Short mmCIF file of C-alpha atoms in Angstrom, two decimals:
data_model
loop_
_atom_site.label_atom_id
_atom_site.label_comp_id
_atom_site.label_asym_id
_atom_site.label_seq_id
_atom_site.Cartn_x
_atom_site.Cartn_y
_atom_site.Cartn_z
CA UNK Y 1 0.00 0.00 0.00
CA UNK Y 2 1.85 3.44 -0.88
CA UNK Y 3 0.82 6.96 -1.58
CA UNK Y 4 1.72 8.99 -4.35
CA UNK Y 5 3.20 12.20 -5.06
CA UNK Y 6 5.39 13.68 -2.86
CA UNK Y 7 4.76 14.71 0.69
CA UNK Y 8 5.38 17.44 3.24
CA UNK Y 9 9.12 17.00 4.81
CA UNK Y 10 7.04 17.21 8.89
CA UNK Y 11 4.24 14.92 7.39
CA UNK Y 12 7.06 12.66 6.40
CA UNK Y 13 8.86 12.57 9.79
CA UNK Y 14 5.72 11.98 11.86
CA UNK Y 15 5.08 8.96 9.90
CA UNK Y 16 8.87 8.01 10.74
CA UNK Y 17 8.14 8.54 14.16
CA UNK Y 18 4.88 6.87 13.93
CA UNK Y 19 5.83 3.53 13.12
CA UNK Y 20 8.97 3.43 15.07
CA UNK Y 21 6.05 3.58 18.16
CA UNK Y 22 4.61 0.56 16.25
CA UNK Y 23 7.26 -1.32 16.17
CA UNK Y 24 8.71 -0.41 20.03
CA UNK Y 25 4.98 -1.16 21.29
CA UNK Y 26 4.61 -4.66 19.31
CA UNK Y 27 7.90 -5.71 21.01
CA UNK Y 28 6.88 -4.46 24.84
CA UNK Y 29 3.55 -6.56 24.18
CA UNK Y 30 5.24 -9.43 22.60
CA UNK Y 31 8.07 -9.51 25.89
CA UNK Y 32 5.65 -8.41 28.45
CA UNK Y 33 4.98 -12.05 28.88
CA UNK Y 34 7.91 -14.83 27.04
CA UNK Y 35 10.69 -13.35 29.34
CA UNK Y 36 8.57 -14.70 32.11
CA UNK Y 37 7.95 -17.94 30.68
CA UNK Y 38 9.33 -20.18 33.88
CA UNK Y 39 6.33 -18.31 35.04
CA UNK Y 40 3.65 -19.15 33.14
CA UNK Y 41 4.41 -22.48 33.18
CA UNK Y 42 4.46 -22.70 37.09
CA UNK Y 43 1.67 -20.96 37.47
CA UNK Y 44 -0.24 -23.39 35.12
CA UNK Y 45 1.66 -26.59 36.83
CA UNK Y 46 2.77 -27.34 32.92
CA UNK Y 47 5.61 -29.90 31.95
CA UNK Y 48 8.23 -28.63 29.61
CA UNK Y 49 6.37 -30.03 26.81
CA UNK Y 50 3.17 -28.99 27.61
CA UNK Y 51 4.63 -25.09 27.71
CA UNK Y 52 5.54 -25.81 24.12
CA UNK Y 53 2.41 -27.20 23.23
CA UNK Y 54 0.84 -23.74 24.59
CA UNK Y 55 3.66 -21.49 22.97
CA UNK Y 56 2.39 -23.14 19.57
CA UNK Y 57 -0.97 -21.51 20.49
CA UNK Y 58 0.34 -18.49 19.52
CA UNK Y 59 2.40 -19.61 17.41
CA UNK Y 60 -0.31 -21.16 15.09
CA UNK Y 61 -2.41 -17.99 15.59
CA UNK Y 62 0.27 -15.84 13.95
CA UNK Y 63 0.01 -18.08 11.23
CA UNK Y 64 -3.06 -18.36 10.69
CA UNK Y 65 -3.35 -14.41 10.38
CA UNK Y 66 -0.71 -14.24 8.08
CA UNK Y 67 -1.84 -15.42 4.87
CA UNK Y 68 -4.68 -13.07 5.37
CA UNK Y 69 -2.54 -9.71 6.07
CA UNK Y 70 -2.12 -9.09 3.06
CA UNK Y 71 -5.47 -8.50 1.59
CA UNK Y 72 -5.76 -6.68 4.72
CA UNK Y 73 -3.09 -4.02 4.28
CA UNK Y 74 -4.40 -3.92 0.98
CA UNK Y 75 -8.17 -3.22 1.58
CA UNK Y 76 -7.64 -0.92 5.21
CA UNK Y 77 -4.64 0.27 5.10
CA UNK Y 78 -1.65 -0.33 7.01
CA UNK Y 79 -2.95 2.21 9.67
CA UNK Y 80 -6.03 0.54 10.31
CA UNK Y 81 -4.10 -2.73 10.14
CA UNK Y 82 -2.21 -2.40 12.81
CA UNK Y 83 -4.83 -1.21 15.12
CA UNK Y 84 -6.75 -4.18 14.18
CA UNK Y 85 -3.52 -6.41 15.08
CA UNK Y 86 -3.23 -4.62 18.38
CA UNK Y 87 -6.63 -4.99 19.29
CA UNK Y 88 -6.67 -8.70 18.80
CA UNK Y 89 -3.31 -8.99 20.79
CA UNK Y 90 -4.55 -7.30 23.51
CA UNK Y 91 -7.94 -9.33 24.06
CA UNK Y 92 -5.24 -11.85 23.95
CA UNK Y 93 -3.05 -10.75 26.50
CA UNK Y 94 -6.34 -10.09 28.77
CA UNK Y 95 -7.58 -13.95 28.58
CA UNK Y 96 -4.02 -14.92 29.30
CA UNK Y 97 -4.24 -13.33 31.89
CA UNK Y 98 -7.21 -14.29 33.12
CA UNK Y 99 -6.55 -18.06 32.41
CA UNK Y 100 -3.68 -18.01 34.55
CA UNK Y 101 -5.86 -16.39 37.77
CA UNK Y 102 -8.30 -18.97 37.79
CA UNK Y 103 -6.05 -22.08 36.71
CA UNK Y 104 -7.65 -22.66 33.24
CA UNK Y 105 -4.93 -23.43 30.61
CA UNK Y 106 -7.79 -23.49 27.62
CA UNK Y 107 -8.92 -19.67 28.42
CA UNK Y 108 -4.92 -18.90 28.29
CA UNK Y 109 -4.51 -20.91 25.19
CA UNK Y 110 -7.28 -19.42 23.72
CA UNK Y 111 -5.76 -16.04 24.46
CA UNK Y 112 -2.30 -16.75 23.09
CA UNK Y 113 -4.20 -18.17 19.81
CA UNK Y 114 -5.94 -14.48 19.90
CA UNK Y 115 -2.37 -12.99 20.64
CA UNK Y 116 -0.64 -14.72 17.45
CA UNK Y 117 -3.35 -13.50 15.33
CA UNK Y 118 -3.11 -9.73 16.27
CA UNK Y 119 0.66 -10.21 15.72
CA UNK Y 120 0.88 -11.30 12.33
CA UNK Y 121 -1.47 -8.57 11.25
CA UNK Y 122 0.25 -5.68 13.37
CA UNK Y 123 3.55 -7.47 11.77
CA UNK Y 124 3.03 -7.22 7.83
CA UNK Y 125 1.23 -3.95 8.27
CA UNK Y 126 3.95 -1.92 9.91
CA UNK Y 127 6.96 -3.89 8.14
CA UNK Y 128 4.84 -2.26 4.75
CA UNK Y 129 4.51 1.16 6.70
CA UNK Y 130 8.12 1.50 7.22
CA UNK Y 131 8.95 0.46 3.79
CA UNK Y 132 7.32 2.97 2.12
CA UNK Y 133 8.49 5.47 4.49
CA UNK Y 134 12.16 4.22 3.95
CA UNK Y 135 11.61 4.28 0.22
CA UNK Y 136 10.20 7.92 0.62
CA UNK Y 137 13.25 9.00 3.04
CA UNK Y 138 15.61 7.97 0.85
CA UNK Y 139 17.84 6.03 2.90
CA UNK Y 140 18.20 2.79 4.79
CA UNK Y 141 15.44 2.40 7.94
CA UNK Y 142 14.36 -0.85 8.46
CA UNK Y 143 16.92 -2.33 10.49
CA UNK Y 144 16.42 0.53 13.06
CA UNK Y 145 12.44 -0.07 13.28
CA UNK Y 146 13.22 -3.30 14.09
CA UNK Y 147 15.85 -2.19 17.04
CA UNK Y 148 12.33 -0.21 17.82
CA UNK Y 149 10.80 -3.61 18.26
CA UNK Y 150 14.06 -4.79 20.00
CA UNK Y 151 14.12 -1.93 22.52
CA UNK Y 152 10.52 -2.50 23.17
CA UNK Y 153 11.24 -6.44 24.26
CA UNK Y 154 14.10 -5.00 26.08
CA UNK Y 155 11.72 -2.67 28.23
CA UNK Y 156 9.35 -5.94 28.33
CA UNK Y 157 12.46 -7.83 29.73
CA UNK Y 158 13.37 -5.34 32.06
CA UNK Y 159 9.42 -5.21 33.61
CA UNK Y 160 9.92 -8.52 33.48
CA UNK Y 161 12.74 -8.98 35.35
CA UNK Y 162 11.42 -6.17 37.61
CA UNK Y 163 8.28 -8.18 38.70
CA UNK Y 164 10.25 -11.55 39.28
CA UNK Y 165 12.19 -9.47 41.42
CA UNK Y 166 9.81 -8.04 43.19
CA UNK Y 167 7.24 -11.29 43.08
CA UNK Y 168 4.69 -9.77 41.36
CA UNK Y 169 2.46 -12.15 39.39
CA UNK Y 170 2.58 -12.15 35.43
CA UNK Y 171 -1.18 -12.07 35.28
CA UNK Y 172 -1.28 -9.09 37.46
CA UNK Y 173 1.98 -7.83 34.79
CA UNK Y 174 -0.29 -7.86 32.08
CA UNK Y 175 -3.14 -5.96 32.78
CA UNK Y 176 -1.11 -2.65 32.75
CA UNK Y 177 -0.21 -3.51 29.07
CA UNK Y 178 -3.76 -4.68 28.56
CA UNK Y 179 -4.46 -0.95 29.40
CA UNK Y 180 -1.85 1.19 27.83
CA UNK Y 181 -1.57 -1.29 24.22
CA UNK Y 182 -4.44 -0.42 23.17
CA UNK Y 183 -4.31 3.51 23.83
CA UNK Y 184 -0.86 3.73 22.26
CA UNK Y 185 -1.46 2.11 18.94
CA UNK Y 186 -4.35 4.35 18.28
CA UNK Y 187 -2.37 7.27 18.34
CA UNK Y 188 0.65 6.40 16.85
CA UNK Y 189 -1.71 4.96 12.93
CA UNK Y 190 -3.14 8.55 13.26
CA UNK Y 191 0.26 9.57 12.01
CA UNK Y 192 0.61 6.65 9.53
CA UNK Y 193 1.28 7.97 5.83
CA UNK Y 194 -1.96 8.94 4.13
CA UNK Y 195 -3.56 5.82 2.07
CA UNK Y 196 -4.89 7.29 -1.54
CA UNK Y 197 -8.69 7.17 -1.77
CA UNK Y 198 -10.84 4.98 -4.55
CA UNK Y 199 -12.23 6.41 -7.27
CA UNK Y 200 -15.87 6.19 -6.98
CA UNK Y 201 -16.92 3.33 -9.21
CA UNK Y 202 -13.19 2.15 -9.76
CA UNK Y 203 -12.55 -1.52 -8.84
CA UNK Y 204 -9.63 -1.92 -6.25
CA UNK Y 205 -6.84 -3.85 -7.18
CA UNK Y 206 -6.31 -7.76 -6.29
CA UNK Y 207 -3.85 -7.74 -3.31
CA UNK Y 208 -1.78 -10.18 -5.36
CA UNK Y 209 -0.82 -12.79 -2.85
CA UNK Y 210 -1.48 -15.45 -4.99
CA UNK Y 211 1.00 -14.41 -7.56
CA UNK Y 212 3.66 -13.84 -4.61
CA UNK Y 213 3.49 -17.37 -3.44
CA UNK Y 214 5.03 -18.51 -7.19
CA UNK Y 215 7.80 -16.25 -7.16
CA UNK Y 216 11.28 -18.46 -7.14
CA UNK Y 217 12.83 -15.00 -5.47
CA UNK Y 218 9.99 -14.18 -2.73
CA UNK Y 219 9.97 -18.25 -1.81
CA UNK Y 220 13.81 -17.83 -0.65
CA UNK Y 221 13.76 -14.99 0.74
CA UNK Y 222 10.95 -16.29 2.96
CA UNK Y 223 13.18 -19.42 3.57
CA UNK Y 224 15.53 -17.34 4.55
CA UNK Y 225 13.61 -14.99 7.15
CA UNK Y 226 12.81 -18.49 8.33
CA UNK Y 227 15.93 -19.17 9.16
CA UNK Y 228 16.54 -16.19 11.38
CA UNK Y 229 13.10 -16.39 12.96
CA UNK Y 230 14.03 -19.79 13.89
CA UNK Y 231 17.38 -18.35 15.49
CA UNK Y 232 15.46 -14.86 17.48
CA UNK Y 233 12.52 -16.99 18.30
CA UNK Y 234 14.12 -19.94 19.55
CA UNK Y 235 16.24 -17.43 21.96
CA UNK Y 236 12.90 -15.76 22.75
CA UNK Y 237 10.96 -19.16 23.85
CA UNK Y 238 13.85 -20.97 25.58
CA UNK Y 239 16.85 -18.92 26.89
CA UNK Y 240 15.37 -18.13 29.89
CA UNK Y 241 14.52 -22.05 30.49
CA UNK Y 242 17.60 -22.90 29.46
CA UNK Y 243 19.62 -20.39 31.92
CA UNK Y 244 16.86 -22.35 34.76
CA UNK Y 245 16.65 -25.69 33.59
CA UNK Y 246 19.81 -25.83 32.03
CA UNK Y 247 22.37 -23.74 33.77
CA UNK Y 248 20.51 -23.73 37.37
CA UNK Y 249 19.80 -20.24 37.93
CA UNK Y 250 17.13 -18.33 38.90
CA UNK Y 251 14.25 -17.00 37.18
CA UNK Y 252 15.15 -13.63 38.24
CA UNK Y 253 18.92 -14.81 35.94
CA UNK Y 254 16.91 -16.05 33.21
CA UNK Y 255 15.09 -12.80 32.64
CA UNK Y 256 18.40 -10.99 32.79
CA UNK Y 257 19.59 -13.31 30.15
CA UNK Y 258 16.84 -12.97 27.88
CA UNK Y 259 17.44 -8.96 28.34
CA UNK Y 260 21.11 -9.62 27.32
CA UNK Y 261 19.59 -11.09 23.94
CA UNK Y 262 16.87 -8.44 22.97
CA UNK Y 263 19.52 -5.97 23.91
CA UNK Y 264 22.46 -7.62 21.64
CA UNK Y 265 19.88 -7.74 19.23
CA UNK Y 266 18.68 -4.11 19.59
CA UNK Y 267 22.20 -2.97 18.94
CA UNK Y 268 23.13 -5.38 15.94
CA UNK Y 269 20.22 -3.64 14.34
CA UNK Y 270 21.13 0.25 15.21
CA UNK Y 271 24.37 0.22 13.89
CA UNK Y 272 22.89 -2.57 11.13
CA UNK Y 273 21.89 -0.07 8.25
CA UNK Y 274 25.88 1.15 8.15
CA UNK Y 275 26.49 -2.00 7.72
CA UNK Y 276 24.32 -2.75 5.49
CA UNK Y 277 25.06 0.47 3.33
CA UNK Y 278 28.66 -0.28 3.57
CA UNK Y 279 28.46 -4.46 2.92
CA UNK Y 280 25.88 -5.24 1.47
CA UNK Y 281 22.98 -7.11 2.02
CA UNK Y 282 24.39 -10.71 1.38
CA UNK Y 283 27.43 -10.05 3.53
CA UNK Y 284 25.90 -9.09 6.02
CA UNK Y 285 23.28 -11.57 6.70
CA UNK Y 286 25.98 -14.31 6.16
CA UNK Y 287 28.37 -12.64 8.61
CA UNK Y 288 25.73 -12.51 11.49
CA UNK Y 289 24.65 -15.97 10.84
CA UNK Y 290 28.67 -17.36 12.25
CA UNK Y 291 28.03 -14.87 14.85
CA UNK Y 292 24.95 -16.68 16.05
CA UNK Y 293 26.48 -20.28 15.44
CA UNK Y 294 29.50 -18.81 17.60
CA UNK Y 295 26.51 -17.25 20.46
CA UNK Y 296 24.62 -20.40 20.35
CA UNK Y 297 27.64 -22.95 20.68
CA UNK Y 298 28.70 -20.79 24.07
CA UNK Y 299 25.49 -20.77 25.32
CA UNK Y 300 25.02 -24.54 24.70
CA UNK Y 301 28.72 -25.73 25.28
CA UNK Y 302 30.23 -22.93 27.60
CA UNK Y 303 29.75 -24.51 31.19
CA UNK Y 304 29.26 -21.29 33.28
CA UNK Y 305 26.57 -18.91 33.49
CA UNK Y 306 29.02 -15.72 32.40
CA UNK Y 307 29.54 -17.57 29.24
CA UNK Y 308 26.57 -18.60 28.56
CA UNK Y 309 25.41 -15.15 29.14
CA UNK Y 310 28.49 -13.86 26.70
CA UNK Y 311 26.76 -16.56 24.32
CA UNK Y 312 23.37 -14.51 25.18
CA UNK Y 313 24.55 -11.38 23.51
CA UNK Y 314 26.17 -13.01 20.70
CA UNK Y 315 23.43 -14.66 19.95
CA UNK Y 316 21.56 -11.58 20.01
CA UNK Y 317 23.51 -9.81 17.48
CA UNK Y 318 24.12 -12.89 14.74
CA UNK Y 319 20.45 -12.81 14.66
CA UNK Y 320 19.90 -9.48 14.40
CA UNK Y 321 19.43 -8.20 10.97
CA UNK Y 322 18.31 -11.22 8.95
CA UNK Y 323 14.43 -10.53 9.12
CA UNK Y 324 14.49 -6.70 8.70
CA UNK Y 325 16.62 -7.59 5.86
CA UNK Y 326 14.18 -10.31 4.83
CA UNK Y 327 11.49 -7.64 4.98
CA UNK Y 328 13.53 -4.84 2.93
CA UNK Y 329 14.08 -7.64 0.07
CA UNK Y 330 10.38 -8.28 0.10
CA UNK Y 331 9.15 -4.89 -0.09
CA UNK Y 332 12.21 -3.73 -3.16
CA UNK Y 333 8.75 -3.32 -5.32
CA UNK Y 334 6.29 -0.74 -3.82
CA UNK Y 335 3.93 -1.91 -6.08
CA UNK Y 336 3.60 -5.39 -4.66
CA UNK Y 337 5.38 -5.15 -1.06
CA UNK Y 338 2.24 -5.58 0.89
CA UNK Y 339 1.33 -9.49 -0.87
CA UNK Y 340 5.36 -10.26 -0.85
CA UNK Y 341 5.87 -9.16 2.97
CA UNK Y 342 2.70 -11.22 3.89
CA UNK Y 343 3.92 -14.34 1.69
CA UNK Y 344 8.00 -13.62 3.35
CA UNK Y 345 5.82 -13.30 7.03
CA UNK Y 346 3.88 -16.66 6.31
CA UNK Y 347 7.45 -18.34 5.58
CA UNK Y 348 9.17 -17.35 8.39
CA UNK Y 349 6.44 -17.46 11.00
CA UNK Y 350 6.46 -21.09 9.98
CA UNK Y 351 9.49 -21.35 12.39
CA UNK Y 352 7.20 -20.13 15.72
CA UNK Y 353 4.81 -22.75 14.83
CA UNK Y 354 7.13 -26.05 14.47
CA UNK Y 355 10.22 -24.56 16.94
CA UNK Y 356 8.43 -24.21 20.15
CA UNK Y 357 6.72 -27.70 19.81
CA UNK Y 358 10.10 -29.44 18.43
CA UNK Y 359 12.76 -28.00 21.27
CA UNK Y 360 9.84 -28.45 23.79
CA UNK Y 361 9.30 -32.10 22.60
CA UNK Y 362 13.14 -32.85 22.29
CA UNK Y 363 13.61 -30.37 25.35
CA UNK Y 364 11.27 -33.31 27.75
CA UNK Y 365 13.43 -36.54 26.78
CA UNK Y 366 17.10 -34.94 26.15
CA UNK Y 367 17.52 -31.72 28.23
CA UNK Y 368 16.80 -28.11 26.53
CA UNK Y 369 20.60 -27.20 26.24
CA UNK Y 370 20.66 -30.49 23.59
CA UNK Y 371 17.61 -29.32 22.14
CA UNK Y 372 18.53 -26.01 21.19
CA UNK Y 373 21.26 -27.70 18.73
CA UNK Y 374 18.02 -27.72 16.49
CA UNK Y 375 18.93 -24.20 15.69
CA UNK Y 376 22.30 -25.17 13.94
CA UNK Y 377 20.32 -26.52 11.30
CA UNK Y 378 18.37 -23.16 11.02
CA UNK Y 379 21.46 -21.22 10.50
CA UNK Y 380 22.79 -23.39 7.46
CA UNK Y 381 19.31 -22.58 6.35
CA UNK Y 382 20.15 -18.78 6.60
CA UNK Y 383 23.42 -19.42 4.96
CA UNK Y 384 22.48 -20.90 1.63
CA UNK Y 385 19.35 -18.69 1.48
CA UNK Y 386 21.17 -15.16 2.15
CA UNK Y 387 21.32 -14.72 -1.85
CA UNK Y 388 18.57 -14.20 -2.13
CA UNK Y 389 18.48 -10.77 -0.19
CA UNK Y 390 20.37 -9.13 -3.19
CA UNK Y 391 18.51 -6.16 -3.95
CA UNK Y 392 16.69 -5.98 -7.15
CA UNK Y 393 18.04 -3.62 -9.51
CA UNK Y 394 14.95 -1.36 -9.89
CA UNK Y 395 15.17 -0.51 -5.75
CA UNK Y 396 16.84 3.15 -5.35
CA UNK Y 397 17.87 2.68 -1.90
CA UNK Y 398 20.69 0.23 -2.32
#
């Protein structure tokens, strides 16, 4: 979805400002409950297992509101998009919340599946927003609204961490973000670049998802967003069970090391576009898939919790940069960003619904520092897939 002609330099910057509140609020709501996630599953009574059955909840809900996104964008707007996304991820968030007061794990599952679905929605629509508005800007941009959704699981850590602390429930965590989400969100889309009107009597345009899904280029690059989502979300789900469970800390410890991944990961992606500008696309999402094997192998193989906390942070930053890239590649043509972002989103979210399940499963029977070796695989993925990033020759920006 893009606007034409140009637009007023303030206009312009509001919208930058805009969806970098998007993307910072989507990552607070998204945190605001998976650092705690030793919590949740004591406060259900749930087995290792069973917490990845429930993680695929929202896992599967995200995918299931993927394929759809795109028409959406296309029809609303990705204004009006987003607010939808948040909407649904806060009704989520509130029967979470509410199925972990009274004990009921379908009313929480139910909630996470209502979670997912705002987040794929709220996820193609802003990833289009800031494309445009990087396109518009002239330079690189992505990379840093993603460190907006990285410093916004950082501040979701650091409540987190703040409530373990202090022993404050995660149910009684979530109904301040329950309240604020919503509010938030509604004002940042009023700023949201201005969608062009229909002609009266002209026929909108097919969203053109169908054609995106037989594009040789748009199929890798999804394979390779993936592969990093595999990476982030495997750290997202399981470091801080695998600090517990596997190192013996605390939970308090395990929050902290999820922190030192969101943050790792915030700061691979503000110095990313330089990078990026400098490297190249390919180069770069190659380079910070070693850095990742090398995070992942300390964190796994280290045998103390400072390195496995060292292996925290460089796991943070090898996986930094290879789904904002993934969404730049996807969005190179204005004209069809919105149905190749939604079929590059349906890809890679494919990794939150079979890796929570799979390290959960594998997690039960061999320990979840052996399980996480799952993620090796991902990163060869990432490796022979990076290619595919190159940007296509009509794209200014690169």
């Amino acid at each position: 979805m893009t606007t034409t002609g140009a637009l007023p330099s303030a206009q312009l910057l509001r919208a930058r400002t805009a969806v970098v509140v998007a993307f910072v609020a989507a990552g607070l709501a998204f945190s605001s409950f998976i650092a705690r996630t030793p919590a949740l599953r004591d406060t259900l009574d749930l087995s290792t297992a069973q917490l990845g059955l429930l993680l695929l909840c929202m896992s599967g809900g995200a995918v299931a509101g993927l394929p759809l996104s795109g028409p959406i964008v296309h029809r609303l707007g990705p204004g009006r998009a987003v607010l939808a996304g948040a909407l649904s991820m806060t009704l989520g968030l509130a029967l979470l919340s509410i199925g972990m007061f009274a004990g009921l794990v379908p009313v929480a599952a139910v909630g996470l599946v209502a979670a997912g679905l705002g987040t794929g929605v709220w996820d193609v629509a802003m990833n289009v927003e800031g494309a445009d508005v990087e396109r518009r800007l002239g330079r690189s941009l992505m990379p840093r609204l993603h460190a907006g959704f990285s410093l916004g699981t950082v501040g979701g850590a650091a409540l987190g961490a703040a409530c373990a602390a202090l022993g404050i429930p995660l149910p009684v965590q979530l109904i301040g973000v329950v309240v604020l989400l919503p509010i938030v969100v509604a004002v940042a889309v009023r700023h949201f670049l201005p969608v062009p009107e229909v002609t009266p009597g002209e026929a909108k345009s097919s969203s053109g998802v169908l054609t995106a899904w037989r594009e040789p280029r748009t199929l890798v690059v999804g394979l390779m967003v993936l592969a990093f989502a595999f990476t982030e979300g495997s750290a997202n789900d399981w470091v801080a069970i695998a600090m517990v469970d596997g190192h013996g800390t605390s939970e308090t410890v395990g929050a902290i090391a999820f922190g030192f991944f969101v943050a790792a990961m915030t700061a691979g992606r503000m110095v990313g576009g330089t990078a990026l500008e400098r490297f190249g696309r390919v180069a770069v999402v190659r380079a910070t898939a070693v850095v990742a094997l090398a995070g992942l192998l300390l964190m796994l193989l280290g045998g103390s919790v400072p390195i496995a906390l060292s292996g925290a942070l460089l796991w943070g930053v090898g996986a930094s940069l290879g789904f904002p890239v993934g969404m730049s590649a996807a969005a190179d043509d204005p004209a069809r960003a919105a149905a190749r972002v939604s079929v590059v989103s349906s890809i890679g979210y494919t990794a939150f619904i079979a890796g929570p399940p799979l390290i959960g499963l594998l997690g039960e029977h061999a320990g979840i520092l052996r399980a996480l070796f799952v993620v090796l695989g991902a990163l060869l993925l990432g490796l022979l897939a990076a290619g595919s990033a190159r940007p296509l020759p009509s794209r200014p920006l690169d």
